[in-house]
Each structure stands twice: as C-alpha cells, then as structure tokens.
GROMACS .gro file of C-alpha atoms in nm:
model
  198
    1UNK     CA    1   0.000   0.000   0.000
    2UNK     CA    2   0.283   0.237   0.086
    3UNK     CA    3   0.443   0.174  -0.253
    4UNK     CA    4   0.126   0.294  -0.423
    5UNK     CA    5   0.159   0.630  -0.245
    6UNK     CA    6   0.503   0.693  -0.391
    7UNK     CA    7   0.468   0.901  -0.706
    8UNK     CA    8   0.729   0.899  -0.978
    9UNK     CA    9   0.829   1.233  -1.126
   10UNK     CA   10   0.605   1.181  -1.430
   11UNK     CA   11   0.304   1.073  -1.224
   12UNK     CA   12   0.356   1.361  -0.979
   13UNK     CA   13   0.369   1.610  -1.266
   14UNK     CA   14   0.055   1.462  -1.420
   15UNK     CA   15  -0.122   1.471  -1.083
   16UNK     CA   16  -0.047   1.842  -1.033
   17UNK     CA   17  -0.145   1.934  -1.389
   18UNK     CA   18  -0.482   1.763  -1.343
   19UNK     CA   19  -0.559   1.975  -1.033
   20UNK     CA   20  -0.634   2.305  -1.207
   21UNK     CA   21  -0.741   2.473  -0.880
   22UNK     CA   22  -0.393   2.443  -0.728
   23UNK     CA   23  -0.185   2.762  -0.744
   24UNK     CA   24   0.089   2.764  -1.005
   25UNK     CA   25   0.414   2.886  -0.855
   26UNK     CA   26   0.751   2.887  -1.027
   27UNK     CA   27   1.002   2.666  -0.852
   28UNK     CA   28   1.376   2.630  -0.866
   29UNK     CA   29   1.607   2.348  -0.763
   30UNK     CA   30   1.959   2.399  -0.640
   31UNK     CA   31   2.187   2.142  -0.804
   32UNK     CA   32   2.330   1.883  -0.568
   33UNK     CA   33   2.699   1.811  -0.544
   34UNK     CA   34   2.888   1.486  -0.543
   35UNK     CA   35   2.850   1.304  -0.212
   36UNK     CA   36   3.171   1.115  -0.280
   37UNK     CA   37   3.504   1.290  -0.234
   38UNK     CA   38   3.710   1.126  -0.506
   39UNK     CA   39   4.021   1.232  -0.690
   40UNK     CA   40   3.996   1.053  -1.026
   41UNK     CA   41   4.374   1.016  -1.047
   42UNK     CA   42   4.422   0.869  -0.700
   43UNK     CA   43   4.121   0.638  -0.746
   44UNK     CA   44   4.250   0.487  -1.066
   45UNK     CA   45   4.295   0.113  -1.054
   46UNK     CA   46   4.614  -0.074  -1.137
   47UNK     CA   47   4.411  -0.360  -1.282
   48UNK     CA   48   4.170  -0.256  -1.554
   49UNK     CA   49   3.895  -0.494  -1.664
   50UNK     CA   50   3.917  -0.638  -2.014
   51UNK     CA   51   3.733  -0.427  -2.268
   52UNK     CA   52   3.545  -0.108  -2.200
   53UNK     CA   53   3.300  -0.044  -1.917
   54UNK     CA   54   2.966   0.132  -1.951
   55UNK     CA   55   2.839   0.219  -1.603
   56UNK     CA   56   2.501   0.297  -1.451
   57UNK     CA   57   2.535   0.439  -1.100
   58UNK     CA   58   2.233   0.369  -0.880
   59UNK     CA   59   1.966   0.184  -1.075
   60UNK     CA   60   1.680   0.174  -0.825
   61UNK     CA   61   1.454   0.453  -0.952
   62UNK     CA   62   1.120   0.352  -1.103
   63UNK     CA   63   1.179   0.581  -1.400
   64UNK     CA   64   1.499   0.406  -1.517
   65UNK     CA   65   1.479   0.290  -1.880
   66UNK     CA   66   1.643  -0.050  -1.833
   67UNK     CA   67   1.523  -0.208  -2.158
   68UNK     CA   68   1.637   0.085  -2.370
   69UNK     CA   69   1.989   0.091  -2.221
   70UNK     CA   70   2.033  -0.285  -2.242
   71UNK     CA   71   1.916  -0.292  -2.604
   72UNK     CA   72   2.163  -0.017  -2.698
   73UNK     CA   73   2.458  -0.191  -2.530
   74UNK     CA   74   2.358  -0.530  -2.677
   75UNK     CA   75   2.364  -0.380  -3.027
   76UNK     CA   76   2.721  -0.257  -2.966
   77UNK     CA   77   2.826  -0.597  -2.834
   78UNK     CA   78   2.668  -0.766  -3.138
   79UNK     CA   79   2.867  -0.530  -3.361
   80UNK     CA   80   3.190  -0.655  -3.202
   81UNK     CA   81   3.255  -0.383  -2.943
   82UNK     CA   82   3.424  -0.531  -2.636
   83UNK     CA   83   3.213  -0.350  -2.377
   84UNK     CA   84   3.024  -0.459  -2.067
   85UNK     CA   85   2.734  -0.290  -1.891
   86UNK     CA   86   2.796  -0.260  -1.516
   87UNK     CA   87   2.528  -0.162  -1.263
   88UNK     CA   88   2.700   0.002  -0.970
   89UNK     CA   89   2.590   0.008  -0.607
   90UNK     CA   90   2.238   0.016  -0.466
   91UNK     CA   91   1.990  -0.143  -0.466
   92UNK     CA   92   2.210  -0.449  -0.532
   93UNK     CA   93   2.186  -0.762  -0.749
   94UNK     CA   94   1.907  -0.932  -0.551
   95UNK     CA   95   1.661  -0.642  -0.577
   96UNK     CA   96   1.344  -0.632  -0.793
   97UNK     CA   97   1.507  -0.354  -0.996
   98UNK     CA   98   1.805  -0.578  -1.068
   99UNK     CA   99   1.565  -0.850  -1.185
  100UNK     CA  100   1.417  -0.602  -1.436
  101UNK     CA  101   1.765  -0.524  -1.575
  102UNK     CA  102   1.856  -0.894  -1.576
  103UNK     CA  103   1.537  -0.983  -1.768
  104UNK     CA  104   1.604  -0.711  -2.025
  105UNK     CA  105   1.964  -0.832  -2.063
  106UNK     CA  106   1.844  -1.188  -2.116
  107UNK     CA  107   1.594  -1.073  -2.379
  108UNK     CA  108   1.853  -0.874  -2.577
  109UNK     CA  109   2.157  -1.097  -2.514
  110UNK     CA  110   2.354  -0.829  -2.331
  111UNK     CA  111   2.658  -0.889  -2.109
  112UNK     CA  112   2.558  -0.736  -1.773
  113UNK     CA  113   2.732  -0.731  -1.433
  114UNK     CA  114   2.639  -0.602  -1.088
  115UNK     CA  115   2.888  -0.470  -0.832
  116UNK     CA  116   2.654  -0.502  -0.535
  117UNK     CA  117   2.673  -0.258  -0.244
  118UNK     CA  118   3.030  -0.132  -0.215
  119UNK     CA  119   3.252   0.021   0.050
  120UNK     CA  120   3.377   0.372  -0.027
  121UNK     CA  121   3.720   0.245  -0.136
  122UNK     CA  122   3.572  -0.023  -0.362
  123UNK     CA  123   3.328   0.230  -0.506
  124UNK     CA  124   3.613   0.468  -0.587
  125UNK     CA  125   3.804   0.193  -0.768
  126UNK     CA  126   3.493   0.083  -0.959
  127UNK     CA  127   3.404   0.437  -1.068
  128UNK     CA  128   3.760   0.491  -1.192
  129UNK     CA  129   3.728   0.185  -1.419
  130UNK     CA  130   3.415   0.313  -1.595
  131UNK     CA  131   3.473   0.459  -1.941
  132UNK     CA  132   3.127   0.610  -1.998
  133UNK     CA  133   2.833   0.657  -1.762
  134UNK     CA  134   2.470   0.640  -1.871
  135UNK     CA  135   2.203   0.832  -1.679
  136UNK     CA  136   1.895   0.636  -1.791
  137UNK     CA  137   1.624   0.830  -1.606
  138UNK     CA  138   1.315   0.896  -1.820
  139UNK     CA  139   1.269   1.236  -1.654
  140UNK     CA  140   1.603   1.356  -1.794
  141UNK     CA  141   1.923   1.476  -1.626
  142UNK     CA  142   1.789   1.653  -1.317
  143UNK     CA  143   1.998   1.880  -1.092
  144UNK     CA  144   1.881   1.684  -0.785
  145UNK     CA  145   2.057   1.354  -0.860
  146UNK     CA  146   2.382   1.267  -0.683
  147UNK     CA  147   2.411   0.969  -0.919
  148UNK     CA  148   2.463   1.229  -1.193
  149UNK     CA  149   2.679   1.463  -0.983
  150UNK     CA  150   2.934   1.193  -0.891
  151UNK     CA  151   3.050   1.098  -1.244
  152UNK     CA  152   3.049   1.465  -1.345
  153UNK     CA  153   3.271   1.551  -1.046
  154UNK     CA  154   3.508   1.276  -1.161
  155UNK     CA  155   3.523   1.426  -1.510
  156UNK     CA  156   3.375   1.113  -1.665
  157UNK     CA  157   3.175   1.127  -1.989
  158UNK     CA  158   2.801   1.101  -1.919
  159UNK     CA  159   2.519   1.029  -2.162
  160UNK     CA  160   2.172   1.119  -2.037
  161UNK     CA  161   1.831   1.044  -2.180
  162UNK     CA  162   1.627   1.351  -2.262
  163UNK     CA  163   1.317   1.408  -2.052
  164UNK     CA  164   1.080   1.674  -1.916
  165UNK     CA  165   1.290   1.750  -1.604
  166UNK     CA  166   1.623   1.800  -1.783
  167UNK     CA  167   1.851   2.067  -1.642
  168UNK     CA  168   1.892   2.301  -1.938
  169UNK     CA  169   2.209   2.468  -1.813
  170UNK     CA  170   2.379   2.130  -1.781
  171UNK     CA  171   2.294   2.049  -2.141
  172UNK     CA  172   2.380   2.395  -2.278
  173UNK     CA  173   2.725   2.380  -2.117
  174UNK     CA  174   2.776   2.036  -2.278
  175UNK     CA  175   2.854   1.875  -1.943
  176UNK     CA  176   2.650   1.574  -2.057
  177UNK     CA  177   2.571   1.428  -2.395
  178UNK     CA  178   2.191   1.434  -2.429
  179UNK     CA  179   2.012   1.180  -2.648
  180UNK     CA  180   1.644   1.112  -2.713
  181UNK     CA  181   1.510   0.799  -2.541
  182UNK     CA  182   1.574   0.577  -2.845
  183UNK     CA  183   1.810   0.278  -2.820
  184UNK     CA  184   1.972   0.341  -3.160
  185UNK     CA  185   2.054   0.703  -3.064
  186UNK     CA  186   2.199   0.592  -2.731
  187UNK     CA  187   2.405   0.322  -2.905
  188UNK     CA  188   2.544   0.578  -3.152
  189UNK     CA  189   2.637   0.819  -2.870
  190UNK     CA  190   2.806   0.538  -2.676
  191UNK     CA  191   2.999   0.426  -2.984
  192UNK     CA  192   3.120   0.783  -3.047
  193UNK     CA  193   3.239   0.837  -2.690
  194UNK     CA  194   3.398   0.494  -2.649
  195UNK     CA  195   3.596   0.538  -2.971
  196UNK     CA  196   3.711   0.890  -2.880
  197UNK     CA  197   4.059   0.875  -2.729
  198UNK     CA  198   4.016   1.217  -2.568
   0.00000   0.00000   0.00000
C-alpha cells in the first residue's frame, strides 16, 4: 500500500497538472553536489577490466529505462565492441530492480554485471574503471541527482536520456551528452564516446 503512495516524477507532474485549482508557482532546484570525495587520479585502478566499461550508477529509480539501455549496449556488443554494462551500487543484485535489468539483458543478449553494495574504497576503484556513464532516467538529467553529480565531479563522460525534467544549463554547457530515449541514438552516442581517445 505504501508503494502505491510513492509518485514517480512523471506521475507527480501529471497529478499536479490535473488539479487546475492548485496555485501555479515557479520553482527552482539547487543542483546537488557529489557526495563522494574522489580524486579521479588517486582512485585509478592498477588492474583494468578487459574491454570497456559502460556504467550505470544507482539503478533503483522507477523511471529508469532498463530495456532501452540494455538494447543499446547489446547492439554494440553484437557489432563486435568489447564493452560490458555494469550496474554500480544500490539497490544491489538481488533487488526487484536488478531483476528487471537482468530480464532485459536476457531478452537482448547483453553482457551485464552487478557490483553489489560497495565500500567507499571499492566504489572509488569501480568508478575509476568506468569509461562512460549512462544516466537512464526517463525524466532527464535533473539537478537533484547525486548519481549524476558523482560521475560529473570525476570528469567522466556522461550520456543522459532527454526528458521533461532535464537541467537546461547542464545540457547547454555540454557537461552531458543528451540523447532522445531511443536505443539506436543511445548506441550511436556510446559508440562515439567509447571510440574517442580524448
């Protein structure tokens, strides 16, 4: 019953728009900062995994587009790219959210790994090994997500799905690569970034 009371961003927006008698007030959100104090050079690992790593940090939100991301990565793997999709941190590999990602990976034939819940040191090492992060939230890259702030603070390339809550300034400054929520577009953006030596 409690789960039914939790509204996703899209459902919350729809709920407010349907209540025409509620006052309309402009609102602003202060962007959050990285909750992890990491120096990308000191966190680098001596042992790199084989191939390239595409990371998703925190995959527990209801609005995550698991199927779209898995399909995009599977298409790159089918094309011969040596890349693995890694789901980092909470809620862990035994969660219902992990089962959704696992089912999508099975459907599309995608190589998928989970780190599980990590200590700070292990998280730092894992984040350093990621080549490109994907922010797969259907609402877009919001300023209120630490899972977006952490890879940006590390200077890692981030691809975000476009959505109604996107932070325009983030996109205008080209801090993230924004793609429409289409697997082929995400695959193309991933291919471009993974093949770019800089």
